[in-house]
Tab-separated table of N, CA and C and ligand atoms in Angstrom:
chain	number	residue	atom	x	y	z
A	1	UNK	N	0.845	-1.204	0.000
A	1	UNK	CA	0.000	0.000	0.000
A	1	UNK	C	0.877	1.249	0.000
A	2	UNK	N	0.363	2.373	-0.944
A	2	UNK	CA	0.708	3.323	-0.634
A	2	UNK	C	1.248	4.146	0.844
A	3	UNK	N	2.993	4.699	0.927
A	3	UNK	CA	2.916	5.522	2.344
A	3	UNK	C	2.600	6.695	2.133
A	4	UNK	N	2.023	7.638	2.671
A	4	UNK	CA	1.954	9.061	2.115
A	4	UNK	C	3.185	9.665	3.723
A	5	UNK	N	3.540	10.309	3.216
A	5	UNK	CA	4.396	11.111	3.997
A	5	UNK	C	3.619	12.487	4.493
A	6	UNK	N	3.628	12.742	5.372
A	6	UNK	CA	2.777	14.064	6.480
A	6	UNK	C	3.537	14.636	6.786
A	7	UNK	N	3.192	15.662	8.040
A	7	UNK	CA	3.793	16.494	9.023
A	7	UNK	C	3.044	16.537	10.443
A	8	UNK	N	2.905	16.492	11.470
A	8	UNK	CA	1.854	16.738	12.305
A	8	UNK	C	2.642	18.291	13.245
A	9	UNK	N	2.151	19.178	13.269
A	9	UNK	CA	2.535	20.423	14.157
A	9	UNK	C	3.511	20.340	15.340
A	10	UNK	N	3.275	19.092	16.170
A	10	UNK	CA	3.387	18.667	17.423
A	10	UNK	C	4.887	17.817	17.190
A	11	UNK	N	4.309	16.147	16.698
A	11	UNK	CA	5.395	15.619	15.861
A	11	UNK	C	6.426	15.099	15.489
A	12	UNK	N	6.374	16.655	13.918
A	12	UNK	CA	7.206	16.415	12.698
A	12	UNK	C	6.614	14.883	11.871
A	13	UNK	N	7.533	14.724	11.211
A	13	UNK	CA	6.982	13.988	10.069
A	13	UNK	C	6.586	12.409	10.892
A	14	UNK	N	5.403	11.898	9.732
A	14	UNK	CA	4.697	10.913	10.120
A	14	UNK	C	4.239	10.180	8.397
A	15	UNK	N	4.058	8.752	8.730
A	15	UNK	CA	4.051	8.516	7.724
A	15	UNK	C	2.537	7.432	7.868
A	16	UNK	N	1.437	8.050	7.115
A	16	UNK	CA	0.076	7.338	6.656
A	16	UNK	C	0.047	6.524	5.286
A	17	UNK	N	-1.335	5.728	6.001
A	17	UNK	CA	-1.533	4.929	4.594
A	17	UNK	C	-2.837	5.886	4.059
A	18	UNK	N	-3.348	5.490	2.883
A	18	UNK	CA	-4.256	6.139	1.915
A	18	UNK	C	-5.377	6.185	3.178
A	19	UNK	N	-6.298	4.742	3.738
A	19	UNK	CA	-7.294	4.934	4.470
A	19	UNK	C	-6.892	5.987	5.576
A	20	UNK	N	-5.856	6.683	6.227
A	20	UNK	CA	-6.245	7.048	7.346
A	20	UNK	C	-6.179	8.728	7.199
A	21	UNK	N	-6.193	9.211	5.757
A	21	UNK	CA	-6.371	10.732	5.149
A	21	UNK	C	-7.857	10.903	4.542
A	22	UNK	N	-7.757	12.266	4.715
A	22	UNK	CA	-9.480	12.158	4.851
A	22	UNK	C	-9.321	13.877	3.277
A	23	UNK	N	-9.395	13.368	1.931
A	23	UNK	CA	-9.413	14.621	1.360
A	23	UNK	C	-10.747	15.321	0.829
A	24	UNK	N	-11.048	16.832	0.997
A	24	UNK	CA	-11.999	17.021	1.146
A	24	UNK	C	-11.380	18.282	0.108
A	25	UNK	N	-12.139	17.994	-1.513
A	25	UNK	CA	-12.208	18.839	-2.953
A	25	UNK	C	-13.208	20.019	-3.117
A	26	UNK	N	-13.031	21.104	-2.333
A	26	UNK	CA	-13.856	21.897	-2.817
A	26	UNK	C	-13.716	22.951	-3.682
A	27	UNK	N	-15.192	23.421	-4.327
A	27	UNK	CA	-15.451	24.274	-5.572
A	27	UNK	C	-15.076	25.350	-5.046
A	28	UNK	N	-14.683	25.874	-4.113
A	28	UNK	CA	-13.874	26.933	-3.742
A	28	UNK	C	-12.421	26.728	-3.340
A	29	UNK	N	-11.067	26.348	-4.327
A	29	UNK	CA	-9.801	25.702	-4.220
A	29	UNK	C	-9.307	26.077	-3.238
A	30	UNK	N	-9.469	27.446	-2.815
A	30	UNK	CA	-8.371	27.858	-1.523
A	30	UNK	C	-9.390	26.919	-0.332
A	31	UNK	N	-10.870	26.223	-0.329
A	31	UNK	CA	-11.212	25.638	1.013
A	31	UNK	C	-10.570	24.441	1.026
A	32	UNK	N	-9.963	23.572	-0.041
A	32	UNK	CA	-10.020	22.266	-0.085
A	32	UNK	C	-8.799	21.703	0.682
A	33	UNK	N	-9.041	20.422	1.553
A	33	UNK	CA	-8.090	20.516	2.667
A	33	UNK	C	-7.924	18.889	2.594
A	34	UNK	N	-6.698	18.325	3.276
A	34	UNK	CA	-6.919	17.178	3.598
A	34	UNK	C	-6.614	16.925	5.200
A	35	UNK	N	-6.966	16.172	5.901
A	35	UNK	CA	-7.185	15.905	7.347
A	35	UNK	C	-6.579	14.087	7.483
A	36	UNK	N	-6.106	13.707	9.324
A	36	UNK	CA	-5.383	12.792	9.471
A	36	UNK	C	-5.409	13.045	10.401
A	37	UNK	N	-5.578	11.968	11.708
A	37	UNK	CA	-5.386	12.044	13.159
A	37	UNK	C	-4.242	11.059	12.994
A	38	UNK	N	-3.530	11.982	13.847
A	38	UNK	CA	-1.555	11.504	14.232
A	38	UNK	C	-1.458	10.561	14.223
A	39	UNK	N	-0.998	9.889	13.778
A	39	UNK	CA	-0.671	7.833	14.675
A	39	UNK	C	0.385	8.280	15.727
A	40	UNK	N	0.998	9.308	15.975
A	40	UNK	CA	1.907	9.754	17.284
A	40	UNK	C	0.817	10.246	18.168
A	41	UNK	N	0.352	11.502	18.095
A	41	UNK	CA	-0.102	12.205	19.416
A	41	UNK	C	-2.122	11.935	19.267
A	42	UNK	N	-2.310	11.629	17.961
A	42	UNK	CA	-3.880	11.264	17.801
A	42	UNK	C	-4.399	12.572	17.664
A	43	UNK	N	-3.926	13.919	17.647
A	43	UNK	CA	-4.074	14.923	17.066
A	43	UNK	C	-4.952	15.272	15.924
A	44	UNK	N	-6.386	16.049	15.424
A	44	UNK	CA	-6.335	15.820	13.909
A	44	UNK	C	-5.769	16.952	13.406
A	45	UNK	N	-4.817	16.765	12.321
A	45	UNK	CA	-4.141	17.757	11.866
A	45	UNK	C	-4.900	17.776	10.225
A	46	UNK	N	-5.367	19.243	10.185
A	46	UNK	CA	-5.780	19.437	8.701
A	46	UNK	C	-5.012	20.404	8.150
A	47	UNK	N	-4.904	20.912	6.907
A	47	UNK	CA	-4.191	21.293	6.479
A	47	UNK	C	-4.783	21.735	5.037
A	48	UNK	N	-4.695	22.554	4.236
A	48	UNK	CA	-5.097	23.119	3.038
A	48	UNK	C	-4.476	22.372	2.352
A	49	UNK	N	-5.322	22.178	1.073
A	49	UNK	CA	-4.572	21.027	-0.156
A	49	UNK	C	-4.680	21.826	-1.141
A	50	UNK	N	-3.542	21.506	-1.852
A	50	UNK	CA	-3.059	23.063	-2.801
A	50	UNK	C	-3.586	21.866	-4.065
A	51	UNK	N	-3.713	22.019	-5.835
A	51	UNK	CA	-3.797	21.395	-6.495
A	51	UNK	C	-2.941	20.427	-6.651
A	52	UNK	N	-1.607	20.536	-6.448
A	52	UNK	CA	-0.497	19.403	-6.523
A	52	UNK	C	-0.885	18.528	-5.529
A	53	UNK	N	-1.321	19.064	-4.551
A	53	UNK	CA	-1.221	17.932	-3.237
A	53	UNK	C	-2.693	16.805	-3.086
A	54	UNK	N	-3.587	17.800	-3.961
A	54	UNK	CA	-4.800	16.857	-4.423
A	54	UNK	C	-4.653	16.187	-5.427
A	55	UNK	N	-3.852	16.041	-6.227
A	55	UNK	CA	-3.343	15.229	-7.295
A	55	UNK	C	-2.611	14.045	-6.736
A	56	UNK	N	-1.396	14.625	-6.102
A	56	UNK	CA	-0.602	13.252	-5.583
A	56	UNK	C	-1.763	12.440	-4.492
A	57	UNK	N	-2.480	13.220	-3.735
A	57	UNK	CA	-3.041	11.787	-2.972
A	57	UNK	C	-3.587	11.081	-3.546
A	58	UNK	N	-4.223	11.682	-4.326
A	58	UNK	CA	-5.388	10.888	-5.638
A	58	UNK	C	-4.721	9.929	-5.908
A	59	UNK	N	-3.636	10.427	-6.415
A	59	UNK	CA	-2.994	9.383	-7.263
A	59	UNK	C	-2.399	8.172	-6.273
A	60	UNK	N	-2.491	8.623	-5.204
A	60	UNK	CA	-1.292	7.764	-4.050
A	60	UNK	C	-2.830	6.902	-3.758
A	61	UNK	N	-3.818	6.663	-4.374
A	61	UNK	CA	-5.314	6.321	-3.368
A	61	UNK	C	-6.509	6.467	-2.530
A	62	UNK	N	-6.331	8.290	-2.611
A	62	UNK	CA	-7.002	8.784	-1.472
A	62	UNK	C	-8.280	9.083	-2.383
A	63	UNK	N	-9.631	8.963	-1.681
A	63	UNK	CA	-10.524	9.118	-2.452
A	63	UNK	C	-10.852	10.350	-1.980
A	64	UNK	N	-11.476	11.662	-3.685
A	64	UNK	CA	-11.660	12.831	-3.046
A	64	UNK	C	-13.069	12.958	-2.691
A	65	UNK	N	-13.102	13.470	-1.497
A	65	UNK	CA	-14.818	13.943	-1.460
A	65	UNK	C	-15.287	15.510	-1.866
A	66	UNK	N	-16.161	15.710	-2.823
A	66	UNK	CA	-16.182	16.627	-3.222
A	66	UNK	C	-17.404	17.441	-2.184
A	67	UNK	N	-17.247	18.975	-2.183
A	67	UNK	CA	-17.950	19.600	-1.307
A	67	UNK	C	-18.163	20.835	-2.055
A	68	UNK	N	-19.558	21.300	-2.726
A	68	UNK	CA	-20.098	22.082	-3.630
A	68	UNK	C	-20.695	23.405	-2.929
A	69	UNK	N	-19.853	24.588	-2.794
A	69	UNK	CA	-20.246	25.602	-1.969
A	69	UNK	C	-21.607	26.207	-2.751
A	70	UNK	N	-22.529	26.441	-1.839
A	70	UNK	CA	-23.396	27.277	-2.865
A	70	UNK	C	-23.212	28.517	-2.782
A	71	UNK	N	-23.811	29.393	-3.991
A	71	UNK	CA	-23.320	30.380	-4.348
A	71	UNK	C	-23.181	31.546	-3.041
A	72	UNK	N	-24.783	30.986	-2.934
A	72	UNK	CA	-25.373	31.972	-1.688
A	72	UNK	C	-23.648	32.797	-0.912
A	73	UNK	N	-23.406	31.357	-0.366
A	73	UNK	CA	-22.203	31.350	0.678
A	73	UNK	C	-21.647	32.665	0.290
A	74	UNK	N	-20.894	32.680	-1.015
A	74	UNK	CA	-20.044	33.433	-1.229
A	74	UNK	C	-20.039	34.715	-2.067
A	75	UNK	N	-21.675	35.296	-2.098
A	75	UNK	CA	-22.084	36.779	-2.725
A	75	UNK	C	-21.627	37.895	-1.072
A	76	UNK	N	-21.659	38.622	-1.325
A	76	UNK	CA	-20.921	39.669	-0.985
A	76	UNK	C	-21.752	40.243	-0.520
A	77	UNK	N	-22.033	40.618	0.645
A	77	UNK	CA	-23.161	41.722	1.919
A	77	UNK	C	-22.801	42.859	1.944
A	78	UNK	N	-23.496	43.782	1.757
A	78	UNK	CA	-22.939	45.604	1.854
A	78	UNK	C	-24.496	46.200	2.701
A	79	UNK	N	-24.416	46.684	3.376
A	79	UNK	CA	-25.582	48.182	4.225
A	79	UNK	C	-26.238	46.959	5.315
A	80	UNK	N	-26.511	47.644	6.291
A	80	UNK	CA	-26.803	47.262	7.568
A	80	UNK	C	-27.189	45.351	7.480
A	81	UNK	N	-27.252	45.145	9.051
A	81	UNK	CA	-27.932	43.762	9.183
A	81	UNK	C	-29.290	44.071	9.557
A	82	UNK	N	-29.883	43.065	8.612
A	82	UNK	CA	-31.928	43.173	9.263
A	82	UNK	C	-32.118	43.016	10.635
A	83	UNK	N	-32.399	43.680	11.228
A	83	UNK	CA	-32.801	43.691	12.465
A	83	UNK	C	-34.464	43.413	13.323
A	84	UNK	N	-34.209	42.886	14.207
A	84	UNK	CA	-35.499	42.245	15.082
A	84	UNK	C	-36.678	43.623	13.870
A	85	UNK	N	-36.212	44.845	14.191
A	85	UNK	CA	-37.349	45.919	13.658
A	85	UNK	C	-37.827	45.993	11.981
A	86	UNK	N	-36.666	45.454	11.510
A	86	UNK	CA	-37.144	44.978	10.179
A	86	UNK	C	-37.938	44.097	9.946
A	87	UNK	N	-38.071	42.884	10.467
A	87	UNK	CA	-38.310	41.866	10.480
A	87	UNK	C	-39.843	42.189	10.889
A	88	UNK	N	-39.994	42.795	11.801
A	88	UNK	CA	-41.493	43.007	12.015
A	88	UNK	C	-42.041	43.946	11.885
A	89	UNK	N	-41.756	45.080	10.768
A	89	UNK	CA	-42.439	46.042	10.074
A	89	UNK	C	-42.900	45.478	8.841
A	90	UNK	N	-41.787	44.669	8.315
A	90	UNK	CA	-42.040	42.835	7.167
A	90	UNK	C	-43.153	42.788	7.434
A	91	UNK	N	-43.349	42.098	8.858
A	91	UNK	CA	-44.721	40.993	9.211
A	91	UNK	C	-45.614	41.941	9.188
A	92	UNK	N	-45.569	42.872	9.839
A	92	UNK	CA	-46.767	44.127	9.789
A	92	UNK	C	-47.215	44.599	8.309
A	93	UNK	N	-46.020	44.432	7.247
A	93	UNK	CA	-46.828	44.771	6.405
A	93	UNK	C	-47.278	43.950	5.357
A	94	UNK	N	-47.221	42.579	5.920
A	94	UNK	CA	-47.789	41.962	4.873
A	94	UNK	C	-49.254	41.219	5.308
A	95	UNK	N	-49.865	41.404	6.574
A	95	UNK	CA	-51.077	42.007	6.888
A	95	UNK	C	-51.649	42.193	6.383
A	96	UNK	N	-50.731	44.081	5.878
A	96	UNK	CA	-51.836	44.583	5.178
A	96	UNK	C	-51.478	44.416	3.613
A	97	UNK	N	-52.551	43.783	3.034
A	97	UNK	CA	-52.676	43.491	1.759
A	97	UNK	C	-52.517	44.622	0.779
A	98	UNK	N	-53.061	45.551	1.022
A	98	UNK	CA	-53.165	46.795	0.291
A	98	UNK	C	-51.873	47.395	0.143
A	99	UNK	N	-50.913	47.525	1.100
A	99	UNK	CA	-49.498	47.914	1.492
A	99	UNK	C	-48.818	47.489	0.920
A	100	UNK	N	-49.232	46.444	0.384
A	100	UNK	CA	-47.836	45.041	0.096
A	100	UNK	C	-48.505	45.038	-2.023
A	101	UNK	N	-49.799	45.209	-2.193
A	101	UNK	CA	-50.435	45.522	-3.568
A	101	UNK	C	-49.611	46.736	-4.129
A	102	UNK	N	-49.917	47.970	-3.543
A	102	UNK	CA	-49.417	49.126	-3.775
A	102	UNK	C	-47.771	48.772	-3.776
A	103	UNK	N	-47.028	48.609	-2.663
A	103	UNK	CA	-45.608	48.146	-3.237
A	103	UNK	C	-45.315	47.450	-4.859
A	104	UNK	N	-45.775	46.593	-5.414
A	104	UNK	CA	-45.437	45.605	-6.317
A	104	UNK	C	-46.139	46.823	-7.095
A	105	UNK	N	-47.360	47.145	-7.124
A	105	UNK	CA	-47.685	48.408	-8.324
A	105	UNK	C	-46.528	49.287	-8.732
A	106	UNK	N	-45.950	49.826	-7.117
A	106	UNK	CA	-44.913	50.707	-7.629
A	106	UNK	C	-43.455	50.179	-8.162
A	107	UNK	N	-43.523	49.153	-7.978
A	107	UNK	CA	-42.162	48.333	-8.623
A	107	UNK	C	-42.643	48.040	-9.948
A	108	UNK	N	-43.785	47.892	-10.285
A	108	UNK	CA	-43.417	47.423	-11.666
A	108	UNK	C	-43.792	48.532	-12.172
A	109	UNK	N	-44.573	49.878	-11.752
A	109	UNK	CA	-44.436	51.127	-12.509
A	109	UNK	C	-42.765	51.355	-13.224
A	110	UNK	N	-41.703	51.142	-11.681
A	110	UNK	CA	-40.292	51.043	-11.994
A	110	UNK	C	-39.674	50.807	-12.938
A	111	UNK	N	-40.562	49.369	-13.313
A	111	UNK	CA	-39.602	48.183	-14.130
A	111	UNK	C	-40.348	48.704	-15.502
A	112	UNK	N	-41.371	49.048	-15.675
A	112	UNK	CA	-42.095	49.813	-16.880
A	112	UNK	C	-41.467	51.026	-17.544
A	113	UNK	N	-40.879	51.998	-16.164
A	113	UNK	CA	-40.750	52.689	-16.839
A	113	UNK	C	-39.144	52.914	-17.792
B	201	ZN	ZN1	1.269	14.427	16.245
């Protein structure tokens, strides 16, 4: 079987087989990491997996698990956080029907014009 050669923080170098690395491929490259509890201190040491280093385990046996960020995650927030008072001027106005009619009138006057 494949040895893969490590590092653990604590340590220094340590040497695993394929089952006891854990690689984890994500659609965002700088998250993708691989993980290993020490066979010295039982430590789990993770560590960022650069493209070379997800290649060689692959190749050394390690199966990748892929992890698909959604977009959501990673759009970009700008002007205040909604607050408890937002949230229930929301609920208050969707109550009122008329409030919440007239809104969408004036948005699509918007989008009309
Ligand atoms: Zn260790």
């Amino acid at each position: 079987m494949t040895t893969i050669k490590a590092s653990c923080p604590t340590c220094g170098d340590v040497e695993l087989t394929p089952p006891q690395v854990r690689l984890v491929v994500c659609t965002v490259p700088a998250w993708s990491f691989y993980a290993f509890d020490c066979p010295e201190c039982t430590d789990e040491v993770r560590k960022h997996a650069t493209e070379d280093v997800v290649r060689l385990l692959t190749t050394g046996g390690v199966p990748a698990e892929r992890w698909s960020v959604p977009a959501e995650a990673l759009e970009e927030h700008a002007g205040p956080a909604i607050g408890w008072d937002d949230v229930l001027d929301f609920s208050l106005s969707l109550e009122t029907t008329d409030v919440v009619a007239a809104a969408l009138a004036a948005v699509q006057r918007h989008h009309a014009a």
